[in-house]
Amino acid sequence: GVNKWLVAATILIAMISGGVYLWADKYTGTDTSIAVAKELSLEGSDLKNYLQAIRVSNDTAYGLTNASWDTLNESEQKDFAKKVYTFAQAKGLKRVNLLNSKGRTVAFVTHDRLELYKPT
């Protein structure tokens, strides 16, 4: 013979494992949508000279720079970044992150900080 307690424990563990498997599968959900940052319109602003688009996520504006951004010297880049921050503040945003075409940060601005980065 076989120990009846061992058989009972095996059946119980198999039932619990199956229940956990079904419960986990049920609550994973099938919603595969990804939250996409909302795009702000640049119409009527001179930001279009150096920005392709500007998107918002939470309280941060993400600006995608044009190739013309690289033609600006450091002080012009700072001035433009301040302009973008002023635009973002008017929309209720607290931070600006400017990205180049490769997705690397080239500038970051908050109310007390402005940093330029030279991406590699």
PDB file of C-alpha atoms in Angstrom:
ATOM      1  CA  GLY A   1       0.000   0.000   0.000  1.00  0.00           C
ATOM      2  CA  VAL A   2       0.247   3.606  -0.308  1.00  0.00           C
ATOM      3  CA  ASN A   3       0.039   5.953   2.650  1.00  0.00           C
ATOM      4  CA  LYS A   4      -3.414   7.581   2.474  1.00  0.00           C
ATOM      5  CA  TRP A   5      -2.116  10.798   4.055  1.00  0.00           C
ATOM      6  CA  LEU A   6       0.506  11.148   1.301  1.00  0.00           C
ATOM      7  CA  VAL A   7      -2.177  10.692  -1.388  1.00  0.00           C
ATOM      8  CA  ALA A   8      -4.456  13.237   0.331  1.00  0.00           C
ATOM      9  CA  ALA A   9      -1.607  15.773   0.625  1.00  0.00           C
ATOM     10  CA  THR A  10      -0.689  15.288  -3.056  1.00  0.00           C
ATOM     11  CA  ILE A  11      -4.288  15.852  -4.171  1.00  0.00           C
ATOM     12  CA  LEU A  12      -4.620  18.919  -1.922  1.00  0.00           C
ATOM     13  CA  ILE A  13      -1.390  20.463  -3.219  1.00  0.00           C
ATOM     14  CA  ALA A  14      -2.441  19.787  -6.835  1.00  0.00           C
ATOM     15  CA  MET A  15      -5.804  21.494  -6.222  1.00  0.00           C
ATOM     16  CA  ILE A  16      -4.175  24.498  -4.560  1.00  0.00           C
ATOM     17  CA  SER A  17      -1.647  24.826  -7.410  1.00  0.00           C
ATOM     18  CA  GLY A  18      -4.431  24.674  -9.984  1.00  0.00           C
ATOM     19  CA  GLY A  19      -6.457  27.267  -8.080  1.00  0.00           C
ATOM     20  CA  VAL A  20      -3.508  29.662  -7.857  1.00  0.00           C
ATOM     21  CA  TYR A  21      -2.823  29.188 -11.570  1.00  0.00           C
ATOM     22  CA  LEU A  22      -6.415  29.965 -12.535  1.00  0.00           C
ATOM     23  CA  TRP A  23      -6.662  32.894 -10.102  1.00  0.00           C
ATOM     24  CA  ALA A  24      -3.413  34.458 -11.376  1.00  0.00           C
ATOM     25  CA  ASP A  25      -4.503  34.060 -14.992  1.00  0.00           C
ATOM     26  CA  LYS A  26      -7.900  35.633 -14.299  1.00  0.00           C
ATOM     27  CA  TYR A  27      -6.542  38.768 -12.648  1.00  0.00           C
ATOM     28  CA  THR A  28      -3.684  39.550 -15.005  1.00  0.00           C
ATOM     29  CA  GLY A  29      -6.163  41.253 -17.297  1.00  0.00           C
ATOM     30  CA  THR A  30      -6.167  41.491 -21.035  1.00  0.00           C
ATOM     31  CA  ASP A  31      -5.756  45.260 -21.315  1.00  0.00           C
ATOM     32  CA  THR A  32      -2.519  45.689 -23.217  1.00  0.00           C
ATOM     33  CA  SER A  33      -2.962  49.366 -23.969  1.00  0.00           C
ATOM     34  CA  ILE A  34       0.007  51.572 -23.221  1.00  0.00           C
ATOM     35  CA  ALA A  35      -0.420  55.055 -21.842  1.00  0.00           C
ATOM     36  CA  VAL A  36       0.802  57.533 -24.445  1.00  0.00           C
ATOM     37  CA  ALA A  37       1.938  61.023 -23.574  1.00  0.00           C
ATOM     38  CA  LYS A  38      -0.477  63.715 -24.751  1.00  0.00           C
ATOM     39  CA  GLU A  39       0.895  65.995 -27.464  1.00  0.00           C
ATOM     40  CA  LEU A  40       0.737  69.779 -27.074  1.00  0.00           C
ATOM     41  CA  SER A  41       0.162  72.001 -30.057  1.00  0.00           C
ATOM     42  CA  LEU A  42       3.046  74.275 -31.013  1.00  0.00           C
ATOM     43  CA  GLU A  43       0.860  76.361 -33.331  1.00  0.00           C
ATOM     44  CA  GLY A  44       1.274  80.092 -32.831  1.00  0.00           C
ATOM     45  CA  SER A  45       4.632  79.782 -31.060  1.00  0.00           C
ATOM     46  CA  ASP A  46       8.170  80.196 -32.313  1.00  0.00           C
ATOM     47  CA  LEU A  47       9.127  76.910 -30.620  1.00  0.00           C
ATOM     48  CA  LYS A  48       8.570  75.101 -33.915  1.00  0.00           C
ATOM     49  CA  ASN A  49      11.923  76.447 -35.157  1.00  0.00           C
ATOM     50  CA  TYR A  50      13.804  73.985 -32.952  1.00  0.00           C
ATOM     51  CA  LEU A  51      11.163  71.497 -31.750  1.00  0.00           C
ATOM     52  CA  GLN A  52       9.441  68.783 -33.779  1.00  0.00           C
ATOM     53  CA  ALA A  53       6.892  68.031 -31.072  1.00  0.00           C
ATOM     54  CA  ILE A  54       6.241  68.439 -27.382  1.00  0.00           C
ATOM     55  CA  ARG A  55       4.448  65.819 -25.307  1.00  0.00           C
ATOM     56  CA  VAL A  56       3.200  65.823 -21.726  1.00  0.00           C
ATOM     57  CA  SER A  57       3.357  63.068 -19.147  1.00  0.00           C
ATOM     58  CA  ASN A  58       2.343  63.847 -15.553  1.00  0.00           C
ATOM     59  CA  ASP A  59       3.906  67.255 -14.865  1.00  0.00           C
ATOM     60  CA  THR A  60       6.795  67.026 -17.353  1.00  0.00           C
ATOM     61  CA  ALA A  61       6.978  68.301 -20.918  1.00  0.00           C
ATOM     62  CA  TYR A  62       9.138  66.263 -23.290  1.00  0.00           C
ATOM     63  CA  GLY A  63      10.306  68.195 -26.332  1.00  0.00           C
ATOM     64  CA  LEU A  64      11.826  66.485 -29.363  1.00  0.00           C
ATOM     65  CA  THR A  65      14.423  68.792 -30.884  1.00  0.00           C
ATOM     66  CA  ASN A  66      15.114  69.308 -34.582  1.00  0.00           C
ATOM     67  CA  ALA A  67      18.559  69.031 -36.118  1.00  0.00           C
ATOM     68  CA  SER A  68      18.653  72.860 -35.999  1.00  0.00           C
ATOM     69  CA  TRP A  69      19.060  72.625 -32.199  1.00  0.00           C
ATOM     70  CA  ASP A  70      22.652  71.521 -32.725  1.00  0.00           C
ATOM     71  CA  THR A  71      23.438  74.710 -34.651  1.00  0.00           C
ATOM     72  CA  LEU A  72      22.725  76.869 -31.584  1.00  0.00           C
ATOM     73  CA  ASN A  73      25.557  77.888 -29.297  1.00  0.00           C
ATOM     74  CA  GLU A  74      25.321  77.201 -25.564  1.00  0.00           C
ATOM     75  CA  SER A  75      23.769  80.537 -24.563  1.00  0.00           C
ATOM     76  CA  GLU A  76      21.180  80.298 -27.361  1.00  0.00           C
ATOM     77  CA  GLN A  77      20.324  76.757 -26.252  1.00  0.00           C
ATOM     78  CA  LYS A  78      19.832  78.001 -22.683  1.00  0.00           C
ATOM     79  CA  ASP A  79      17.622  80.858 -23.863  1.00  0.00           C
ATOM     80  CA  PHE A  80      15.524  78.498 -25.968  1.00  0.00           C
ATOM     81  CA  ALA A  81      15.227  75.986 -23.098  1.00  0.00           C
ATOM     82  CA  LYS A  82      13.973  78.834 -20.865  1.00  0.00           C
ATOM     83  CA  LYS A  83      11.414  79.729 -23.549  1.00  0.00           C
ATOM     84  CA  VAL A  84      10.171  76.148 -23.647  1.00  0.00           C
ATOM     85  CA  TYR A  85       9.969  76.133 -19.839  1.00  0.00           C
ATOM     86  CA  THR A  86       7.892  79.341 -19.883  1.00  0.00           C
ATOM     87  CA  PHE A  87       5.583  77.728 -22.470  1.00  0.00           C
ATOM     88  CA  ALA A  88       5.299  74.608 -20.285  1.00  0.00           C
ATOM     89  CA  GLN A  89       4.631  76.651 -17.124  1.00  0.00           C
ATOM     90  CA  ALA A  90       1.719  78.332 -18.875  1.00  0.00           C
ATOM     91  CA  LYS A  91       0.262  74.829 -19.346  1.00  0.00           C
ATOM     92  CA  GLY A  92       0.724  73.994 -15.635  1.00  0.00           C
ATOM     93  CA  LEU A  93       3.840  71.839 -16.050  1.00  0.00           C
ATOM     94  CA  LYS A  94       6.803  71.838 -13.675  1.00  0.00           C
ATOM     95  CA  ARG A  95       9.640  70.333 -15.727  1.00  0.00           C
ATOM     96  CA  VAL A  96      10.943  70.313 -19.285  1.00  0.00           C
ATOM     97  CA  ASN A  97      13.107  67.584 -20.759  1.00  0.00           C
ATOM     98  CA  LEU A  98      14.425  68.226 -24.272  1.00  0.00           C
ATOM     99  CA  LEU A  99      15.457  65.148 -26.249  1.00  0.00           C
ATOM    100  CA  ASN A 100      17.404  64.788 -29.477  1.00  0.00           C
ATOM    101  CA  SER A 101      16.386  62.522 -32.360  1.00  0.00           C
ATOM    102  CA  LYS A 102      18.166  59.587 -30.693  1.00  0.00           C
ATOM    103  CA  GLY A 103      16.078  59.991 -27.529  1.00  0.00           C
ATOM    104  CA  ARG A 104      18.937  61.345 -25.432  1.00  0.00           C
ATOM    105  CA  THR A 105      18.425  64.293 -23.111  1.00  0.00           C
ATOM    106  CA  VAL A 106      20.007  67.523 -24.357  1.00  0.00           C
ATOM    107  CA  ALA A 107      18.447  69.900 -21.798  1.00  0.00           C
ATOM    108  CA  PHE A 108      16.549  69.718 -18.526  1.00  0.00           C
ATOM    109  CA  VAL A 109      14.768  72.682 -16.932  1.00  0.00           C
ATOM    110  CA  THR A 110      12.911  73.215 -13.652  1.00  0.00           C
ATOM    111  CA  HIS A 111      12.108  76.393 -11.747  1.00  0.00           C
ATOM    112  CA  ASP A 112      15.541  76.419 -10.077  1.00  0.00           C
ATOM    113  CA  ARG A 113      17.694  74.414 -12.475  1.00  0.00           C
ATOM    114  CA  LEU A 114      18.752  74.512 -16.115  1.00  0.00           C
ATOM    115  CA  GLU A 115      21.202  71.944 -17.430  1.00  0.00           C
ATOM    116  CA  LEU A 116      22.510  71.330 -20.930  1.00  0.00           C
ATOM    117  CA  TYR A 117      23.896  67.952 -21.883  1.00  0.00           C
ATOM    118  CA  LYS A 118      26.207  67.004 -24.706  1.00  0.00           C
ATOM    119  CA  PRO A 119      24.947  63.563 -25.758  1.00  0.00           C
ATOM    120  CA  THR A 120      27.467  61.090 -27.062  1.00  0.00           C
TER     121      THR A 120
END
